[in-house]
PDB file of C-alpha atoms in Angstrom:
ATOM      1  CA  GLU C   5      60.279  68.256  -3.966  1.00 55.00           C
ATOM      2  CA  ALA C   6      63.339  68.739  -1.779  1.00 59.00           C
ATOM      3  CA  ASP C   7      66.720  67.748  -3.150  1.00 90.00           C
ATOM      4  CA  ILE C   8      68.481  66.434  -0.101  1.00 95.00           C
ATOM      5  CA  TYR C   9      70.128  63.050  -0.080  1.00 95.00           C
ATOM      6  CA  GLN C  10      71.445  60.715   2.559  1.00 97.00           C
ATOM      7  CA  THR C  11      73.605  57.648   2.171  1.00 96.00           C
ATOM      8  CA  PRO C  12      73.560  54.929   3.154  1.00 96.00           C
ATOM      9  CA  ARG C  13      69.859  54.422   3.854  1.00 95.00           C
ATOM     10  CA  TYR C  14      70.549  51.440   6.104  1.00 96.00           C
ATOM     11  CA  LEU C  15      73.753  50.446   7.872  1.00 97.00           C
ATOM     12  CA  VAL C  16      74.510  47.534  10.187  1.00 97.00           C
ATOM     13  CA  ILE C  17      77.979  47.521  11.687  1.00 96.00           C
ATOM     14  CA  GLY C  18      79.905  46.097  14.594  1.00 96.00           C
ATOM     15  CA  THR C  19      80.972  47.900  17.737  1.00 96.00           C
ATOM     16  CA  GLY C  20      84.123  49.961  17.442  1.00 95.00           C
ATOM     17  CA  LYS C  21      83.889  50.700  13.741  1.00 95.00           C
ATOM     18  CA  LYS C  22      84.293  54.202  12.354  1.00 96.00           C
ATOM     19  CA  ILE C  23      81.402  55.339  10.170  1.00 96.00           C
ATOM     20  CA  THR C  24      80.453  58.405   8.176  1.00 97.00           C
ATOM     21  CA  LEU C  25      76.868  59.222   7.292  1.00 97.00           C
ATOM     22  CA  GLU C  26      76.640  61.332   4.171  1.00 97.00           C
ATOM     23  CA  CYS C  27      74.234  64.211   3.572  1.00 98.00           C
ATOM     24  CA  SER C  28      74.109  66.404   0.489  1.00 97.00           C
ATOM     25  CA  GLN C  29      71.695  69.054  -0.721  1.00 96.00           C
ATOM     26  CA  THR C  30      71.469  70.768  -4.088  1.00 94.00           C
ATOM     27  CA  MET C  31      69.313  73.715  -3.036  1.00 91.00           C
ATOM     28  CA  GLY C  32      72.175  76.003  -2.010  1.00 91.00           C
ATOM     29  CA  HIS C  33      70.871  76.235   1.549  1.00 91.00           C
ATOM     30  CA  ASP C  34      73.204  77.773   4.092  1.00 91.00           C
ATOM     31  CA  LYS C  35      71.740  75.996   7.108  1.00 92.00           C
ATOM     32  CA  MET C  36      71.989  72.279   7.669  1.00 94.00           C
ATOM     33  CA  TYR C  37      71.059  70.052  10.578  1.00 94.00           C
ATOM     34  CA  TRP C  38      71.420  66.531  11.928  1.00 96.00           C
ATOM     35  CA  TYR C  39      68.642  65.026  14.027  1.00 95.00           C
ATOM     36  CA  GLN C  40      68.407  61.742  15.882  1.00 95.00           C
ATOM     37  CA  GLN C  41      65.011  60.066  15.744  1.00 92.00           C
ATOM     38  CA  ASP C  42      63.910  57.207  17.975  1.00 91.00           C
ATOM     39  CA  PRO C  43      60.401  55.657  18.078  1.00 84.00           C
ATOM     40  CA  GLY C  44      57.984  57.599  20.268  1.00 82.00           C
ATOM     41  CA  MET C  45      60.509  60.326  20.954  1.00 85.00           C
ATOM     42  CA  GLU C  46      60.807  63.837  19.663  1.00 85.00           C
ATOM     43  CA  LEU C  47      63.437  64.609  17.089  1.00 89.00           C
ATOM     44  CA  HIS C  48      66.628  65.615  18.845  1.00 92.00           C
ATOM     45  CA  LEU C  49      68.942  68.130  17.217  1.00 92.00           C
ATOM     46  CA  ILE C  50      72.510  66.864  17.536  1.00 93.00           C
ATOM     47  CA  HIS C  51      74.414  69.206  15.175  1.00 94.00           C
ATOM     48  CA  TYR C  52      73.764  72.214  13.000  1.00 92.00           C
ATOM     49  CA  SER C  53      75.642  74.516  10.677  1.00 93.00           C
ATOM     50  CA  TYR C  54      74.951  78.066   9.505  1.00 90.00           C
ATOM     51  CA  GLY C  55      77.373  77.856   6.615  1.00 92.00           C
ATOM     52  CA  VAL C  56      80.782  76.715   5.448  1.00 95.00           C
ATOM     53  CA  ASN C  57      83.229  76.195   8.321  1.00 94.00           C
ATOM     54  CA  SER C  58      80.458  76.766  10.864  1.00 93.00           C
ATOM     55  CA  THR C  59      79.286  73.875  13.056  1.00 94.00           C
ATOM     56  CA  GLU C  60      77.574  73.788  16.435  1.00 92.00           C
ATOM     57  CA  LYS C  61      76.387  71.091  18.787  1.00 90.00           C
ATOM     58  CA  GLY C  62      72.666  70.740  19.286  1.00 87.00           C
ATOM     59  CA  ASP C  63      70.581  70.025  22.347  1.00 81.00           C
ATOM     60  CA  LEU C  64      71.282  66.331  22.568  1.00 80.00           C
ATOM     61  CA  SER C  65      74.796  65.400  23.514  1.00 77.00           C
ATOM     62  CA  SER C  66      76.302  63.239  20.836  1.00 81.00           C
ATOM     63  CA  GLU C  67      79.634  61.542  20.419  1.00 88.00           C
ATOM     64  CA  SER C  68      79.458  62.203  16.700  1.00 92.00           C
ATOM     65  CA  THR C  69      81.251  64.995  14.869  1.00 94.00           C
ATOM     66  CA  VAL C  70      80.381  66.941  11.724  1.00 96.00           C
ATOM     67  CA  SER C  71      82.149  69.070   9.155  1.00 96.00           C
ATOM     68  CA  ARG C  72      81.009  71.668   6.633  1.00 97.00           C
ATOM     69  CA  ILE C  73      83.713  72.221   4.056  1.00 97.00           C
ATOM     70  CA  ARG C  74      81.279  72.751   1.199  1.00 96.00           C
ATOM     71  CA  THR C  75      77.837  74.340   1.264  1.00 95.00           C
ATOM     72  CA  GLU C  76      76.157  71.267  -0.145  1.00 96.00           C
ATOM     73  CA  HIS C  77      77.816  68.635   2.031  1.00 97.00           C
ATOM     74  CA  PHE C  78      77.377  67.969   5.783  1.00 98.00           C
ATOM     75  CA  PRO C  79      78.729  64.555   6.784  1.00 98.00           C
ATOM     76  CA  LEU C  80      78.403  63.080  10.267  1.00 97.00           C
ATOM     77  CA  THR C  81      81.130  60.820  11.663  1.00 96.00           C
ATOM     78  CA  LEU C  82      81.224  58.361  14.543  1.00 94.00           C
ATOM     79  CA  GLU C  83      84.811  57.454  15.391  1.00 93.00           C
ATOM     80  CA  SER C  84      83.875  54.332  17.343  1.00 94.00           C
ATOM     81  CA  ALA C  85      80.306  53.124  17.028  1.00 94.00           C
ATOM     82  CA  ARG C  86      78.514  51.575  20.014  1.00 94.00           C
ATOM     83  CA  PRO C  87      75.105  49.889  20.386  1.00 95.00           C
ATOM     84  CA  SER C  88      73.825  53.070  22.075  1.00 93.00           C
ATOM     85  CA  HIS C  89      74.289  54.828  18.727  1.00 94.00           C
ATOM     86  CA  THR C  90      71.621  52.662  17.144  1.00 95.00           C
ATOM     87  CA  SER C  91      68.994  55.082  15.846  1.00 95.00           C
ATOM     88  CA  GLN C  92      67.647  56.835  12.776  1.00 95.00           C
ATOM     89  CA  TYR C  93      69.644  59.892  11.712  1.00 96.00           C
ATOM     90  CA  LEU C  94      67.885  62.602   9.708  1.00 96.00           C
ATOM     91  CA  CYS C  95      69.639  65.377   7.841  1.00 96.00           C
ATOM     92  CA  ALA C  96      67.831  68.601   6.981  1.00 95.00           C
ATOM     93  CA  SER C  97      68.522  71.977   5.420  1.00 94.00           C
ATOM     94  CA  SER C  98      66.858  75.379   5.275  1.00 90.00           C
ATOM     95  CA  GLU C  99      67.353  78.749   3.658  1.00 82.00           C
ATOM     96  CA  SER C 100      68.741  81.746   5.504  1.00 72.00           C
ATOM     97  CA  GLY C 101      66.380  84.524   6.452  1.00 65.00           C
ATOM     98  CA  GLY C 102      63.956  85.299   9.232  1.00 57.00           C
ATOM     99  CA  THR C 103      60.890  83.458   8.017  1.00 57.00           C
ATOM    100  CA  SER C 104      62.607  80.954   5.763  1.00 57.00           C
ATOM    101  CA  ILE C 105      62.830  78.312   8.420  1.00 75.00           C
ATOM    102  CA  THR C 106      61.014  75.531   6.647  1.00 85.00           C
ATOM    103  CA  GLN C 107      63.306  72.558   6.963  1.00 90.00           C
ATOM    104  CA  TYR C 108      63.731  70.077   4.128  1.00 92.00           C
ATOM    105  CA  PHE C 109      64.581  66.574   5.270  1.00 94.00           C
ATOM    106  CA  GLY C 110      66.474  63.742   3.680  1.00 95.00           C
ATOM    107  CA  PRO C 111      65.114  60.166   3.809  1.00 94.00           C
ATOM    108  CA  GLY C 112      67.251  59.254   6.795  1.00 95.00           C
ATOM    109  CA  THR C 113      69.909  56.668   7.637  1.00 96.00           C
ATOM    110  CA  ARG C 114      68.867  53.832   9.897  1.00 95.00           C
ATOM    111  CA  LEU C 115      71.957  52.775  11.849  1.00 96.00           C
ATOM    112  CA  THR C 116      72.218  49.535  13.793  1.00 96.00           C
ATOM    113  CA  VAL C 117      75.337  48.861  15.845  1.00 96.00           C
ATOM    114  CA  LEU C 118      75.757  45.286  16.991  1.00 95.00           C
TER     115      LEU C 118
ATOM    116  CA  ALA O  21      62.697  77.664  25.915  1.00 78.00           C
ATOM    117  CA  GLN O  22      59.741  76.125  24.146  1.00 86.00           C
ATOM    118  CA  SER O  23      58.098  72.741  24.163  1.00 92.00           C
ATOM    119  CA  VAL O  24      55.529  70.816  22.146  1.00 95.00           C
ATOM    120  CA  THR O  25      53.065  68.233  23.400  1.00 95.00           C
ATOM    121  CA  GLN O  26      51.333  65.729  21.170  1.00 96.00           C
ATOM    122  CA  LEU O  27      49.219  63.736  23.576  1.00 90.00           C
ATOM    123  CA  ASP O  28      48.081  61.085  21.112  1.00 94.00           C
ATOM    124  CA  SER O  29      50.809  58.709  20.031  1.00 94.00           C
ATOM    125  CA  GLN O  30      48.442  56.801  17.721  1.00 96.00           C
ATOM    126  CA  VAL O  31      45.116  57.708  16.148  1.00 97.00           C
ATOM    127  CA  PRO O  32      43.174  55.038  14.244  1.00 97.00           C
ATOM    128  CA  VAL O  33      40.364  56.335  12.047  1.00 97.00           C
ATOM    129  CA  PHE O  34      38.174  54.843   9.360  1.00 97.00           C
ATOM    130  CA  GLU O  35      38.562  55.977   5.777  1.00 97.00           C
ATOM    131  CA  GLU O  36      36.424  59.019   4.892  1.00 97.00           C
ATOM    132  CA  ALA O  37      35.946  59.888   8.578  1.00 98.00           C
ATOM    133  CA  PRO O  38      37.170  63.203  10.016  1.00 98.00           C
ATOM    134  CA  VAL O  39      40.296  63.371  12.144  1.00 98.00           C
ATOM    135  CA  GLU O  40      41.913  65.786  14.553  1.00 97.00           C
ATOM    136  CA  LEU O  41      45.517  65.488  15.698  1.00 98.00           C
ATOM    137  CA  ARG O  42      46.192  67.547  18.773  1.00 97.00           C
ATOM    138  CA  CYS O  43      49.173  69.789  19.402  1.00 98.00           C
ATOM    139  CA  ASN O  44      49.808  72.099  22.327  1.00 97.00           C
ATOM    140  CA  TYR O  45      52.890  74.218  22.753  1.00 96.00           C
ATOM    141  CA  SER O  46      54.566  76.238  25.446  1.00 94.00           C
ATOM    142  CA  SER O  47      56.637  79.344  24.808  1.00 90.00           C
ATOM    143  CA  SER O  48      57.344  82.642  26.538  1.00 87.00           C
ATOM    144  CA  VAL O  49      57.615  84.470  23.204  1.00 86.00           C
ATOM    145  CA  SER O  50      55.623  84.630  19.993  1.00 87.00           C
ATOM    146  CA  VAL O  51      55.997  81.583  17.804  1.00 88.00           C
ATOM    147  CA  TYR O  52      55.941  80.024  14.392  1.00 91.00           C
ATOM    148  CA  LEU O  53      54.118  76.691  14.217  1.00 94.00           C
ATOM    149  CA  PHE O  54      54.490  73.782  11.826  1.00 95.00           C
ATOM    150  CA  TRP O  55      53.077  70.393  10.978  1.00 97.00           C
ATOM    151  CA  TYR O  56      55.372  67.924   9.256  1.00 96.00           C
ATOM    152  CA  VAL O  57      54.374  64.520   7.872  1.00 96.00           C
ATOM    153  CA  GLN O  58      56.589  61.452   7.641  1.00 94.00           C
ATOM    154  CA  TYR O  59      55.555  58.608   5.367  1.00 93.00           C
ATOM    155  CA  PRO O  60      57.093  55.158   5.964  1.00 88.00           C
ATOM    156  CA  ASN O  61      60.807  54.995   5.164  1.00 83.00           C
ATOM    157  CA  GLN O  62      60.943  58.666   4.244  1.00 87.00           C
ATOM    158  CA  GLY O  63      62.095  61.897   5.823  1.00 89.00           C
ATOM    159  CA  LEU O  64      59.780  64.586   7.154  1.00 93.00           C
ATOM    160  CA  GLN O  65      57.949  66.901   4.753  1.00 93.00           C
ATOM    161  CA  LEU O  66      56.361  70.220   5.640  1.00 93.00           C
ATOM    162  CA  LEU O  67      52.583  69.932   5.575  1.00 96.00           C
ATOM    163  CA  LEU O  68      51.639  73.470   6.616  1.00 95.00           C
ATOM    164  CA  LYS O  69      52.889  76.336   8.741  1.00 93.00           C
ATOM    165  CA  TYR O  70      51.690  79.375  10.621  1.00 93.00           C
ATOM    166  CA  LEU O  71      53.977  82.412  10.620  1.00 89.00           C
ATOM    167  CA  SER O  72      51.582  85.344  10.950  1.00 87.00           C
ATOM    168  CA  GLY O  73      48.274  86.657   9.642  1.00 89.00           C
ATOM    169  CA  SER O  74      45.268  84.376   9.310  1.00 90.00           C
ATOM    170  CA  THR O  75      45.166  81.863  12.120  1.00 92.00           C
ATOM    171  CA  LEU O  76      43.708  79.189   9.836  1.00 95.00           C
ATOM    172  CA  VAL O  77      46.242  77.631   7.492  1.00 95.00           C
ATOM    173  CA  LYS O  78      45.643  74.944   4.915  1.00 94.00           C
ATOM    174  CA  SER O  79      47.644  72.370   3.001  1.00 93.00           C
ATOM    175  CA  ILE O  80      47.174  71.360  -0.616  1.00 88.00           C
ATOM    176  CA  ASN O  81      45.888  67.904   0.341  1.00 90.00           C
ATOM    177  CA  GLY O  82      42.961  68.965   2.508  1.00 95.00           C
ATOM    178  CA  PHE O  83      44.515  69.323   5.950  1.00 97.00           C
ATOM    179  CA  GLU O  84      44.087  72.506   7.950  1.00 97.00           C
ATOM    180  CA  ALA O  85      45.274  73.785  11.311  1.00 97.00           C
ATOM    181  CA  GLU O  86      44.213  76.711  13.427  1.00 95.00           C
ATOM    182  CA  PHE O  87      46.518  78.703  15.652  1.00 95.00           C
ATOM    183  CA  ASN O  88      44.807  79.375  18.963  1.00 95.00           C
ATOM    184  CA  LYS O  89      46.966  81.678  21.036  1.00 92.00           C
ATOM    185  CA  SER O  90      44.780  81.644  24.129  1.00 93.00           C
ATOM    186  CA  GLN O  91      44.778  77.858  24.271  1.00 94.00           C
ATOM    187  CA  THR O  92      48.343  77.572  22.958  1.00 95.00           C
ATOM    188  CA  SER O  93      47.193  74.986  20.460  1.00 96.00           C
ATOM    189  CA  PHE O  94      47.709  74.197  16.786  1.00 97.00           C
ATOM    190  CA  HIS O  95      45.497  71.183  16.126  1.00 97.00           C
ATOM    191  CA  LEU O  96      45.541  69.526  12.705  1.00 98.00           C
ATOM    192  CA  ARG O  97      42.249  68.523  11.106  1.00 98.00           C
ATOM    193  CA  LYS O  98      40.965  66.871   7.974  1.00 98.00           C
ATOM    194  CA  PRO O  99      37.245  66.392   7.278  1.00 97.00           C
ATOM    195  CA  SER O 100      37.663  63.143   5.356  1.00 97.00           C
ATOM    196  CA  VAL O 101      40.808  61.011   5.455  1.00 97.00           C
ATOM    197  CA  HIS O 102      42.159  58.684   2.782  1.00 96.00           C
ATOM    198  CA  ILE O 103      44.279  55.578   3.037  1.00 96.00           C
ATOM    199  CA  SER O 104      47.177  57.596   1.652  1.00 95.00           C
ATOM    200  CA  ASP O 105      47.078  59.840   4.730  1.00 97.00           C
ATOM    201  CA  THR O 106      48.473  57.000   6.846  1.00 97.00           C
ATOM    202  CA  ALA O 107      51.714  58.450   8.190  1.00 96.00           C
ATOM    203  CA  GLU O 108      53.283  59.970  11.270  1.00 96.00           C
ATOM    204  CA  TYR O 109      52.588  63.640  11.903  1.00 97.00           C
ATOM    205  CA  PHE O 110      54.906  65.919  13.856  1.00 96.00           C
ATOM    206  CA  CYS O 111      53.996  69.283  15.312  1.00 97.00           C
ATOM    207  CA  ALA O 112      56.847  71.771  15.715  1.00 94.00           C
ATOM    208  CA  VAL O 113      57.366  75.237  17.186  1.00 93.00           C
ATOM    209  CA  SER O 114      59.977  77.925  16.808  1.00 89.00           C
ATOM    210  CA  PRO O 115      60.281  81.400  18.321  1.00 85.00           C
ATOM    211  CA  SER O 116      59.385  83.940  15.662  1.00 81.00           C
ATOM    212  CA  GLY O 117      61.751  86.492  14.150  1.00 69.00           C
ATOM    213  CA  GLY O 118      65.086  85.452  12.737  1.00 58.00           C
ATOM    214  CA  TYR O 119      66.581  82.031  12.926  1.00 62.00           C
ATOM    215  CA  GLN O 120      65.627  80.116  16.017  1.00 67.00           C
ATOM    216  CA  LYS O 121      65.777  76.477  16.892  1.00 80.00           C
ATOM    217  CA  VAL O 122      62.777  74.369  15.952  1.00 88.00           C
ATOM    218  CA  THR O 123      61.415  72.027  18.620  1.00 91.00           C
ATOM    219  CA  PHE O 124      59.520  68.953  17.451  1.00 92.00           C
ATOM    220  CA  GLY O 125      56.852  66.959  19.241  1.00 94.00           C
ATOM    221  CA  THR O 126      56.965  63.199  19.684  1.00 94.00           C
ATOM    222  CA  GLY O 127      54.693  62.539  16.718  1.00 95.00           C
ATOM    223  CA  THR O 128      51.238  61.051  16.183  1.00 96.00           C
ATOM    224  CA  LYS O 129      50.794  57.987  14.016  1.00 96.00           C
ATOM    225  CA  LEU O 130      47.637  58.271  11.956  1.00 97.00           C
ATOM    226  CA  GLN O 131      46.348  54.895  10.846  1.00 97.00           C
ATOM    227  CA  VAL O 132      43.545  55.030   8.304  1.00 97.00           C
ATOM    228  CA  ILE O 133      41.446  51.878   8.320  1.00 96.00           C
ATOM    229  CA  PRO O 134      39.763  50.802   5.080  1.00 95.00           C
TER     230      PRO O 134
END
């Protein structure tokens, strides 16, 4: 079973608030990812990291930012939340290496911005 | 660039009946293929994957998928479904060799009817 955790699981906040979604993994994986998941849509990669101090934007433009100061921790921050940010956010990690691309997912954070 | 098509957004099936969830992909290079499963209120879990070798791959809970290069398909099958198989299933593709971005399909909700 994968050891990757996300908090909070559910969050309802008002417009304009700053929020941080937490993601931690205990598997020592170098690679970590943030996806946005909406019903009936494919998962959209919004950020990824190959290791400490490495972060890149994904395919889907996002107003969020991420940091990777420690291998196990990959938080996502929204400076000013808006209703358009309402979605499910999934964090994932994977090992380095050519064929080690199985991704292990956390349970997700369901964000609602009012 | 690659893409994944899951034509069926929902598949209802009676318990103990067989099921096939369809997945077609598009890529200009050789690929790795995956099926992930998402149970309610949980993150995605890897169900099975094709990297190389035998084109028929199997999971521990009775699912199997066959890589068909000529038809660019990776359909998921199970000969007899259980209530516990009710979940959403995502097909995914990645170019082979080294780290490459994984592209997910839009998912198929399998509803097993008692």
